[in-house]
Coordinates of N, CA and C in Angstrom, one line a residue:
M33 N 59.8 67.5 78.1 CA 60.1 66.8 76.8 C 61.4 66.1 76.8
L34 N 62.5 66.8 77.3 CA 63.8 66.2 77.3 C 63.9 65.1 78.3
D35 N 63.1 65.1 79.3 CA 63.1 64.0 80.3 C 62.7 62.7 79.8
N36 N 62.1 62.7 78.6 CA 61.6 61.5 78.0 C 62.6 60.9 77.0
I37 N 63.8 61.4 77.0 CA 64.8 61.0 76.1 C 65.8 60.2 76.9
K38 N 66.1 58.9 76.5 CA 67.0 58.1 77.2 C 68.4 58.1 76.5
I39 N 69.4 58.3 77.2 CA 70.8 58.0 76.7 C 71.2 56.7 77.3
V40 N 71.4 55.7 76.4 CA 71.7 54.3 76.7 C 73.2 54.0 76.4
L41 N 73.9 53.6 77.4 CA 75.3 53.2 77.3 C 75.4 51.7 77.4
V42 N 76.0 51.0 76.4 CA 76.0 49.6 76.4 C 77.4 49.1 76.8
N43 N 77.4 48.3 77.9 CA 78.7 47.5 78.3 C 79.9 48.4 78.5
T44 N 79.7 49.6 79.1 CA 80.7 50.6 79.3 C 81.8 50.0 80.2
S45 N 83.1 50.2 79.7 CA 84.2 49.6 80.5 C 84.7 50.5 81.6
H46 N 84.8 51.8 81.3 CA 85.4 52.8 82.3 C 84.4 53.6 83.0
T47 N 84.4 53.6 84.3 CA 83.3 54.3 85.0 C 83.5 55.8 84.8
G48 N 84.7 56.3 84.5 CA 84.9 57.7 84.3 C 84.1 58.1 83.1
N49 N 84.0 57.3 82.1 CA 83.2 57.6 80.9 C 81.7 57.8 81.2
I50 N 81.3 57.0 82.2 CA 79.9 57.1 82.6 C 79.6 58.4 83.2
G51 N 80.6 58.9 84.1 CA 80.4 60.2 84.7 C 80.5 61.3 83.7
S52 N 81.5 61.2 82.8 CA 81.6 62.2 81.8 C 80.4 62.3 80.9
A53 N 79.8 61.2 80.6 CA 78.6 61.2 79.8 C 77.4 61.8 80.5
A54 N 77.3 61.6 81.8 CA 76.3 62.2 82.7 C 76.5 63.7 82.6
R55 N 77.7 64.2 82.7 CA 78.0 65.6 82.7 C 77.6 66.2 81.3
A56 N 77.9 65.5 80.3 CA 77.6 66.0 78.9 C 76.0 66.1 78.8
M57 N 75.3 65.1 79.3 CA 73.9 65.1 79.3 C 73.3 66.3 80.0
K58 N 73.8 66.6 81.2 CA 73.2 67.6 82.0 C 73.4 69.0 81.4
T59 N 74.6 69.2 80.8 CA 74.8 70.5 80.1 C 73.8 70.8 79.0
M60 N 73.2 69.7 78.5 CA 72.3 69.9 77.4 C 70.8 69.7 77.9
G61 N 70.6 69.5 79.2 CA 69.3 69.4 79.7 C 68.7 68.0 79.7
L62 N 69.4 67.0 79.4 CA 68.9 65.6 79.4 C 69.2 65.0 80.8
S63 N 68.4 64.1 81.2 CA 68.6 63.5 82.6 C 68.4 62.0 82.7
Q64 N 67.9 61.3 81.7 CA 67.6 59.9 81.9 C 68.8 59.0 81.3
L65 N 69.6 58.5 82.1 CA 70.7 57.7 81.7 C 70.5 56.2 82.1
V66 N 70.7 55.3 81.1 CA 70.4 53.9 81.3 C 71.7 53.2 80.9
L67 N 72.2 52.3 81.8 CA 73.4 51.5 81.6 C 73.0 50.1 81.3
V68 N 73.5 49.5 80.2 CA 73.2 48.1 79.9 C 74.5 47.3 80.2
D69 N 74.4 46.4 81.2 CA 75.4 45.5 81.5 C 76.8 46.2 81.6
P70 N 77.0 47.2 82.4 CA 78.3 47.9 82.5 C 79.3 46.9 83.1
V71 N 80.5 47.1 82.8 CA 81.6 46.3 83.3 C 81.7 46.5 84.8
K72 N 81.6 47.8 85.2 CA 81.6 48.2 86.6 C 80.5 49.2 86.9
A73 N 79.9 49.1 88.0 CA 78.9 50.1 88.4 C 79.5 51.5 88.6
P74 N 78.8 52.6 88.5 CA 79.4 53.9 88.7 C 80.0 54.0 90.1
D75 N 81.2 54.5 90.2 CA 81.9 54.6 91.5 C 82.3 56.0 91.8
G76 N 83.3 56.2 92.7 CA 83.8 57.5 93.0 C 84.4 58.2 91.8
H77 N 85.1 57.4 90.9 CA 85.7 58.0 89.7 C 84.6 58.6 88.8
A78 N 83.5 57.8 88.7 CA 82.4 58.3 87.9 C 81.8 59.6 88.5
S79 N 81.7 59.7 89.8 CA 81.2 60.9 90.4 C 82.1 62.0 90.2
A80 N 83.4 61.8 90.3 CA 84.3 62.9 90.1 C 84.2 63.4 88.7
M81 N 84.1 62.6 87.7 CA 84.1 63.0 86.3 C 82.7 63.6 86.0
A82 N 81.7 63.3 86.8 CA 80.4 63.9 86.5 C 80.4 65.4 86.8
A83 N 81.2 65.8 87.8 CA 81.4 67.2 88.1 C 80.1 68.0 88.2
G84 N 79.2 67.6 89.1 CA 78.0 68.3 89.3 C 76.8 67.7 88.8
A85 N 77.0 66.6 88.0 CA 75.8 65.8 87.5 C 75.6 64.6 88.3
G86 N 75.9 64.6 89.6 CA 75.7 63.5 90.5 C 74.2 63.1 90.5
D87 N 73.3 64.0 90.3 CA 71.9 63.6 90.4 C 71.5 62.6 89.2
I88 N 72.2 62.8 88.1 CA 71.9 61.9 87.0 C 72.5 60.5 87.3
L89 N 73.7 60.4 87.9 CA 74.2 59.1 88.4 C 73.4 58.5 89.4
G90 N 72.8 59.4 90.3 CA 72.0 58.8 91.4 C 70.7 58.2 90.9
N91 N 70.3 58.6 89.8 CA 69.0 58.1 89.2 C 69.2 57.2 88.1
V92 N 70.5 56.7 87.9 CA 70.8 55.9 86.7 C 70.0 54.6 86.8
Q93 N 69.6 54.1 85.7 CA 68.9 52.8 85.6 C 69.9 51.8 85.0
T94 N 70.0 50.6 85.6 CA 70.9 49.6 85.1 C 70.1 48.3 84.7
V95 N 70.3 47.8 83.5 CA 69.5 46.7 83.0 C 70.5 45.7 82.4
D96 N 70.1 44.5 82.1 CA 71.0 43.4 81.6 C 71.1 43.5 80.1
T97 N 70.1 43.9 79.4 CA 70.1 43.8 77.9 C 69.6 45.1 77.3
L98 N 70.0 45.3 76.1 CA 69.5 46.4 75.3 C 68.0 46.3 75.1
E99 N 67.5 45.1 74.8 CA 66.1 44.9 74.6 C 65.3 45.5 75.8
E100 N 65.8 45.2 77.0 CA 65.1 45.7 78.2 C 65.1 47.2 78.3
A101 N 66.3 47.8 77.9 CA 66.4 49.3 78.0 C 65.5 50.0 77.1
V102 N 65.2 49.5 75.9 CA 64.4 50.2 74.9 C 63.0 49.7 74.6
K103 N 62.6 48.7 75.4 CA 61.3 48.1 75.1 C 60.1 49.0 75.1
D104 N 60.2 50.1 75.9 CA 59.0 51.0 76.0 C 59.2 52.2 75.0
C105 N 60.2 52.2 74.1 CA 60.6 53.3 73.3 C 59.9 53.1 71.9
G106 N 59.4 54.2 71.3 CA 58.9 54.2 70.0 C 59.9 54.6 68.9
L107 N 61.0 55.1 69.3 CA 62.1 55.4 68.4 C 63.4 55.1 69.1
V108 N 64.2 54.3 68.4 CA 65.6 53.9 68.9 C 66.6 54.2 67.8
V109 N 67.6 55.0 68.2 CA 68.7 55.3 67.2 C 70.0 54.8 67.8
G110 N 70.8 54.0 67.0 CA 72.0 53.5 67.5 C 73.2 54.3 66.8
T111 N 74.2 54.6 67.6 CA 75.4 55.2 67.0 C 76.3 54.2 66.4
S112 N 76.8 54.5 65.3 CA 77.7 53.6 64.6 C 78.8 54.4 63.8
A113 N 80.1 54.1 64.2 CA 81.2 54.8 63.6 C 81.8 54.1 62.3
R114 N 81.3 52.9 62.1 CA 81.9 52.2 60.9 C 80.8 51.6 60.1
S115 N 81.1 51.4 58.8 CA 80.1 50.9 57.9 C 79.9 49.4 58.2
R116 N 78.7 48.9 57.9 CA 78.4 47.5 58.2 C 78.2 46.8 56.9
T117 N 78.2 45.4 56.9 CA 78.1 44.7 55.7 C 76.7 44.8 55.1
L118 N 75.7 45.1 56.0 CA 74.3 45.3 55.6 C 73.9 46.7 55.9
P119 N 73.8 47.6 55.0 CA 73.5 49.0 55.2 C 72.2 49.2 55.9
W120 N 72.1 50.1 56.9 CA 70.8 50.3 57.7 C 70.4 51.8 57.4
P121 N 69.1 52.1 57.6 CA 68.7 53.5 57.4 C 69.5 54.4 58.3
M122 N 70.0 55.5 57.7 CA 71.0 56.4 58.4 C 70.3 57.7 58.7
L123 N 70.8 58.4 59.7 CA 70.4 59.8 60.0 C 71.7 60.6 60.2
E124 N 71.7 61.8 59.8 CA 72.7 62.8 60.1 C 72.5 63.2 61.6
P125 N 73.5 63.7 62.3 CA 73.2 64.1 63.7 C 72.1 65.2 63.8
R126 N 72.0 66.1 62.9 CA 71.0 67.1 63.0 C 69.6 66.5 62.8
E127 N 69.5 65.6 61.8 CA 68.3 64.9 61.5 C 67.9 64.1 62.8
C128 N 68.8 63.5 63.4 CA 68.6 62.7 64.6 C 67.9 63.6 65.7
G129 N 68.5 64.7 66.0 CA 68.0 65.6 67.0 C 66.5 66.0 66.7
E130 N 66.3 66.4 65.4 CA 65.0 66.9 65.0 C 64.0 65.7 65.1
K131 N 64.4 64.5 64.7 CA 63.4 63.4 64.8 C 63.1 63.1 66.2
F132 N 64.0 63.2 67.1 CA 63.7 62.9 68.5 C 62.7 63.9 69.1
I133 N 62.9 65.2 68.7 CA 62.0 66.2 69.3 C 60.6 66.1 68.6
A134 N 60.6 65.7 67.4 CA 59.3 65.5 66.7 C 58.5 64.4 67.3
E135 N 59.2 63.3 67.8 CA 58.5 62.1 68.2 C 58.4 61.9 69.8
V136 N 59.2 62.6 70.5 CA 59.2 62.4 72.0 C 57.9 62.8 72.7
P137 N 57.1 63.7 72.2 CA 55.8 63.9 72.9 C 54.9 62.6 72.9
Q138 N 55.2 61.7 72.0 CA 54.3 60.5 71.9 C 54.7 59.3 72.8
Y139 N 56.0 59.2 73.0 CA 56.5 58.0 73.7 C 58.0 58.3 74.0
P140 N 58.6 57.5 74.9 CA 60.1 57.6 75.2 C 60.8 57.3 73.9
V141 N 62.0 57.9 73.8 CA 62.9 57.7 72.7 C 64.3 57.4 73.2
A142 N 65.1 56.7 72.5 CA 66.4 56.3 73.0 C 67.5 56.5 72.0
L143 N 68.7 57.0 72.5 CA 69.9 57.1 71.7 C 70.9 56.2 72.4
V144 N 71.4 55.3 71.6 CA 72.2 54.2 72.1 C 73.7 54.3 71.7
F145 N 74.6 54.2 72.7 CA 76.0 54.2 72.5 C 76.6 52.9 72.9
G146 N 77.6 52.4 72.1 CA 78.2 51.1 72.3 C 79.5 51.2 73.1
R147 N 80.2 50.1 73.1 CA 81.4 49.9 73.9 C 82.5 50.9 73.4
E148 N 83.4 51.3 74.3 CA 84.4 52.2 74.0 C 85.3 51.7 72.9
N149 N 85.6 50.4 72.9 CA 86.6 49.9 71.9 C 86.0 49.3 70.6
S150 N 84.7 48.9 70.7 CA 84.1 48.2 69.6 C 82.7 48.6 69.2
G151 N 82.1 49.5 69.9 CA 80.8 50.0 69.6 C 79.7 49.0 69.8
L152 N 78.7 49.1 69.0 CA 77.5 48.2 69.2 C 77.7 47.0 68.2
T153 N 77.3 45.8 68.7 CA 77.3 44.6 67.8 C 76.2 44.8 66.7
N154 N 76.4 44.0 65.7 CA 75.3 44.0 64.6 C 74.0 43.6 65.2
E155 N 73.9 42.7 66.1 CA 72.7 42.3 66.7 C 72.0 43.5 67.5
E156 N 72.8 44.2 68.2 CA 72.3 45.4 68.9 C 71.9 46.5 68.0
L157 N 72.6 46.7 66.9 CA 72.2 47.7 65.9 C 70.9 47.3 65.2
Q158 N 70.6 46.0 65.1 CA 69.4 45.6 64.5 C 68.2 45.9 65.4
L159 N 68.4 46.3 66.6 CA 67.3 46.7 67.5 C 66.9 48.1 67.3
C160 N 67.7 48.8 66.5 CA 67.5 50.3 66.3 C 66.7 50.5 65.0
H161 N 65.9 51.6 65.0 CA 65.2 52.0 63.8 C 66.1 52.6 62.8
F162 N 67.0 53.4 63.3 CA 68.0 54.1 62.5 C 69.4 54.1 63.2
H163 N 70.4 54.3 62.3 CA 71.7 54.5 62.8 C 72.1 56.0 62.6
V164 N 73.0 56.5 63.5 CA 73.5 57.8 63.3 C 75.0 57.8 63.4
C165 N 75.7 58.5 62.5 CA 77.1 58.6 62.5 C 77.6 60.0 62.5
I166 N 78.5 60.4 63.4 CA 79.0 61.7 63.5 C 80.1 61.9 62.4
P167 N 79.9 62.8 61.4 CA 80.8 62.9 60.3 C 82.2 63.6 60.7
A168 N 82.9 62.8 61.5 CA 84.2 63.3 61.9 C 85.3 63.3 60.8
N169 N 86.5 63.8 61.1 CA 87.6 63.8 60.2 C 87.9 62.3 59.8
P170 N 87.8 61.9 58.5 CA 88.0 60.5 58.2 C 89.4 60.0 58.4
E171 N 90.3 61.0 58.5 CA 91.7 60.6 58.8 C 91.9 60.3 60.3
Y172 N 91.0 60.7 61.2 CA 91.1 60.5 62.6 C 89.7 60.6 63.2
S173 N 88.9 59.6 63.0 CA 87.4 59.7 63.4 C 87.1 59.1 64.7
S174 N 88.1 58.7 65.5 CA 87.9 58.1 66.8 C 87.4 59.1 67.8
L175 N 86.2 59.0 68.3 CA 85.7 60.0 69.3 C 85.6 59.3 70.6
N176 N 86.0 60.0 71.7 CA 85.7 59.5 73.0 C 84.2 59.4 73.3
L177 N 83.8 58.4 74.1 CA 82.4 58.1 74.3 C 81.7 59.4 74.8
A178 N 82.3 60.1 75.8 CA 81.6 61.3 76.3 C 81.5 62.4 75.2
A179 N 82.5 62.5 74.4 CA 82.5 63.5 73.3 C 81.4 63.2 72.3
A180 N 81.2 61.9 72.0 CA 80.1 61.5 71.1 C 78.7 61.8 71.8
V181 N 78.6 61.5 73.1 CA 77.4 61.8 73.8 C 77.1 63.3 73.8
Q182 N 78.2 64.1 74.0 CA 78.0 65.6 74.0 C 77.6 66.1 72.7
T183 N 78.2 65.6 71.6 CA 77.9 66.1 70.2 C 76.4 65.8 69.9
L184 N 75.9 64.6 70.1 CA 74.5 64.3 69.8 C 73.5 64.9 70.7
C185 N 73.9 65.0 72.0 CA 73.0 65.7 72.9 C 72.8 67.2 72.6
Y186 N 73.9 67.8 72.1 CA 73.9 69.2 71.6 C 72.9 69.3 70.5
E187 N 72.9 68.4 69.5 CA 71.9 68.4 68.4 C 70.5 68.3 68.9
I188 N 70.3 67.4 69.9 CA 68.9 67.3 70.5 C 68.5 68.6 71.1
R189 N 69.4 69.2 71.8 CA 69.1 70.5 72.5 C 68.8 71.6 71.5
M190 N 69.6 71.7 70.4 CA 69.3 72.7 69.4 C 67.9 72.5 68.7
A191 N 67.6 71.2 68.5 CA 66.3 70.9 67.9 C 65.2 71.3 68.9
F192 N 65.4 71.0 70.2 CA 64.4 71.4 71.2 C 64.2 72.9 71.3
L193 N 65.3 73.7 71.2 CA 65.2 75.1 71.2 C 64.4 75.6 70.0
N194 N 64.5 74.9 68.9 CA 63.9 75.3 67.6 C 62.6 74.5 67.4
K195 N 62.0 73.9 68.4 CA 60.9 72.9 68.2 C 59.7 73.6 67.6
T196 N 59.5 74.9 67.6 CA 58.4 75.5 67.0 C 58.4 75.3 65.5
R197 N 59.6 75.1 64.9 CA 59.8 74.9 63.5 C 59.8 73.4 63.1
I198 N 59.6 72.5 64.0 CA 59.6 71.1 63.7 C 58.2 70.6 63.8
A199 N 57.7 70.0 62.7 CA 56.4 69.5 62.6 C 56.3 68.3 63.5
P200 N 55.3 68.2 64.4 CA 55.1 67.0 65.2 C 54.7 65.8 64.3
V201 N 55.1 64.6 64.7 CA 54.7 63.4 64.0 C 53.3 63.0 64.4
E202 N 52.4 62.8 63.4 CA 51.0 62.5 63.7 C 50.8 61.0 63.7
E203 N 51.6 60.2 63.0 CA 51.5 58.8 62.9 C 51.7 58.1 64.3
E204 N 51.0 57.0 64.6 CA 51.3 56.3 65.8 C 52.1 55.1 65.5
Y205 N 53.3 55.1 66.0 CA 54.3 54.0 65.7 C 54.3 53.0 66.9
P206 N 54.5 51.7 66.6 CA 54.6 50.7 67.7 C 55.9 50.9 68.5
L207 N 55.8 50.5 69.8 CA 57.0 50.5 70.7 C 57.9 49.4 70.3
S208 N 59.2 49.5 70.7 CA 60.2 48.6 70.4 C 59.8 47.2 70.8
D209 N 59.2 47.0 72.0 CA 58.8 45.7 72.5 C 57.7 45.1 71.5
D210 N 56.8 45.9 71.0 CA 55.8 45.4 70.0 C 56.5 44.9 68.7
L211 N 57.5 45.6 68.3 CA 58.2 45.2 67.1 C 59.0 43.9 67.3
E212 N 59.6 43.7 68.5 CA 60.3 42.5 68.8 C 59.4 41.3 68.8
R213 N 58.2 41.5 69.4 CA 57.2 40.4 69.3 C 56.8 40.0 67.9
F214 N 56.7 41.1 67.1 CA 56.4 40.8 65.7 C 57.5 40.0 65.0
Y215 N 58.7 40.4 65.2 CA 59.8 39.7 64.6 C 59.9 38.2 65.1
V216 N 59.6 38.0 66.4 CA 59.6 36.6 66.9 C 58.5 35.8 66.2
H217 N 57.3 36.4 66.1 CA 56.2 35.8 65.4 C 56.5 35.5 63.9
L218 N 57.1 36.5 63.3 CA 57.4 36.3 61.9 C 58.4 35.2 61.6
E219 N 59.5 35.1 62.5 CA 60.5 34.1 62.3 C 59.9 32.7 62.6
K220 N 59.0 32.6 63.6 CA 58.4 31.3 63.9 C 57.5 30.8 62.7
T221 N 56.8 31.8 62.1 CA 55.9 31.4 61.0 C 56.7 31.1 59.8
L222 N 57.7 31.8 59.5 CA 58.5 31.5 58.3 C 59.2 30.1 58.5
K223 N 59.6 29.7 59.7 CA 60.2 28.4 59.9 C 59.1 27.3 59.8
A224 N 57.9 27.6 60.2 CA 56.8 26.6 60.1 C 56.4 26.4 58.7
T225 N 56.5 27.4 57.8 CA 56.2 27.2 56.4 C 57.4 26.8 55.6
Q226 N 58.6 26.6 56.3 CA 59.8 26.2 55.7 C 60.4 27.2 54.8
F227 N 60.0 28.5 54.9 CA 60.6 29.5 54.1 C 62.0 29.7 54.7
I228 N 62.2 29.6 56.0 CA 63.5 29.6 56.7 C 63.8 28.2 57.1
V229 N 64.9 27.7 56.7 CA 65.4 26.4 57.1 C 66.2 26.5 58.3
P230 N 65.8 26.0 59.5 CA 66.5 26.2 60.7 C 68.0 25.9 60.7
K231 N 68.4 24.9 59.9 CA 69.9 24.6 59.8 C 70.6 25.6 59.0
H232 N 69.9 26.3 58.1 CA 70.6 27.2 57.2 C 69.8 28.5 57.1
P233 N 69.7 29.3 58.2 CA 68.8 30.4 58.2 C 69.3 31.6 57.4
G234 N 70.6 31.6 57.1 CA 71.1 32.7 56.4 C 70.9 34.0 57.0
M235 N 70.7 35.1 56.2 CA 70.4 36.4 56.8 C 69.0 36.9 56.5
V236 N 68.1 35.9 56.4 CA 66.7 36.3 56.1 C 66.1 37.3 57.1
M237 N 66.2 36.9 58.4 CA 65.6 37.8 59.4 C 66.3 39.1 59.5
T238 N 67.6 39.1 59.3 CA 68.4 40.4 59.4 C 67.9 41.3 58.3
K239 N 67.7 40.8 57.1 CA 67.3 41.6 55.9 C 65.8 42.0 56.1
L240 N 65.0 41.1 56.7 CA 63.6 41.5 56.9 C 63.5 42.6 58.0
R241 N 64.4 42.5 59.0 CA 64.4 43.6 60.0 C 64.8 44.9 59.3
R242 N 65.7 44.9 58.5 CA 66.1 46.1 57.8 C 65.0 46.6 56.9
L243 N 64.3 45.7 56.2 CA 63.1 46.1 55.4 C 62.1 46.8 56.2
F244 N 61.7 46.2 57.4 CA 60.6 46.8 58.2 C 61.0 48.0 58.9
N245 N 62.3 48.1 59.3 CA 62.8 49.3 59.9 C 62.8 50.5 58.9
R246 N 63.2 50.1 57.7 CA 63.2 51.2 56.7 C 61.8 51.7 56.4
A247 N 60.9 50.7 56.3 CA 59.5 51.1 56.0 C 58.8 51.7 57.2
R248 N 59.2 51.3 58.4 CA 58.7 51.7 59.7 C 57.2 51.7 59.7
P249 N 56.6 50.5 59.8 CA 55.1 50.4 59.8 C 54.5 51.1 61.0
E250 N 53.4 51.7 60.8 CA 52.6 52.3 61.9 C 52.0 51.2 62.8
S251 N 51.4 51.6 63.9 CA 50.8 50.6 64.8 C 49.7 49.8 64.1
Q252 N 48.8 50.5 63.4 CA 47.7 49.8 62.7 C 48.3 48.9 61.6
E253 N 49.3 49.3 60.9 CA 49.9 48.5 59.9 C 50.6 47.2 60.5
L254 N 51.2 47.4 61.7 CA 51.8 46.3 62.3 C 50.7 45.3 62.8
N255 N 49.6 45.8 63.2 CA 48.5 44.9 63.6 C 48.0 44.1 62.4
I256 N 48.0 44.7 61.2 CA 47.6 44.0 60.0 C 48.6 42.9 59.7
L257 N 49.8 43.2 59.8 CA 50.9 42.2 59.6 C 50.8 41.0 60.6
R258 N 50.5 41.3 61.8 CA 50.3 40.3 62.8 C 49.1 39.4 62.5
G259 N 48.1 40.1 62.0 CA 46.9 39.3 61.6 C 47.1 38.4 60.4
I260 N 47.9 38.9 59.5 CA 48.3 38.0 58.4 C 49.1 36.8 58.8
L261 N 50.0 37.0 59.7 CA 50.8 35.9 60.3 C 49.9 34.9 61.0
A262 N 48.9 35.5 61.8 CA 48.0 34.6 62.5 C 47.2 33.7 61.6
S263 N 46.8 34.3 60.5 CA 46.0 33.6 59.5 C 46.8 32.5 58.8
I264 N 48.1 32.7 58.6 CA 49.0 31.7 58.1 C 49.2 30.6 59.1
D265 N 49.3 31.0 60.4 CA 49.5 30.0 61.4 C 48.3 29.1 61.5
K266 N 47.1 29.7 61.4 CA 45.8 28.9 61.4 C 45.7 28.0 60.2
A267 N 46.1 28.4 59.1 CA 46.0 27.6 57.9 C 47.0 26.5 57.9
T268 N 48.2 26.7 58.5 CA 49.2 25.6 58.6 C 49.1 24.8 59.8
G269 N 48.1 25.1 60.7 CA 47.9 24.3 61.9 C 48.8 24.6 63.1
R270 N 49.6 25.8 63.0 CA 50.5 26.1 64.1 C 49.7 27.0 65.1
K271 N 49.9 26.6 66.4 CA 49.2 27.4 67.4 C 50.2 28.2 68.2
G272 N 49.7 29.3 68.9 CA 50.6 30.1 69.7 C 51.1 31.3 69.0

């Protein structure tokens, strides 16, 4: 079950942090590490900081974009240490661990960590179903990347050890890649009907992403929405 949980590090600057994150993962029984566009590939310093978690570094997957890293995931949670202009559905760390264990039997899930100095961009956070924030001391809330990985991996492990008390999710949710195709379709259709004006798009798509992520449509519901868009395309003469 834990093997189906991805820890995703985006644009990591220091290879030592990659190694420390791998060590934090292994202590909690997680093994799947994905790097998105790292500044440097894992090196000797990463291996030294991994301190026995070299097998995780040896099997690390490196991709160019966050979309590629999570496209096969049915649940994506992004870590965010600061409030955003547009609030997103939030989870507490304990809720995050429990939700992962409830859903991981159905599909891969991903926990996403951002850059050491600036975290995840708003665009990257919009690829996540939920955000999670570690409730650290508000007077000094700056957590080292590996410490944040350790904290949230601990919550996942505690939920895993208590999995008999966590009700499995029965709904079938679409994968991240399916949702992204829906958003592309939705934006094209809204532009074709001139609901979105290309020169002045505003935040329509951002707010619609928040709406659908909050509602979290099931796979059948998403198919209905795609069918509605297809019928609008047909009525307006747009193909594709």
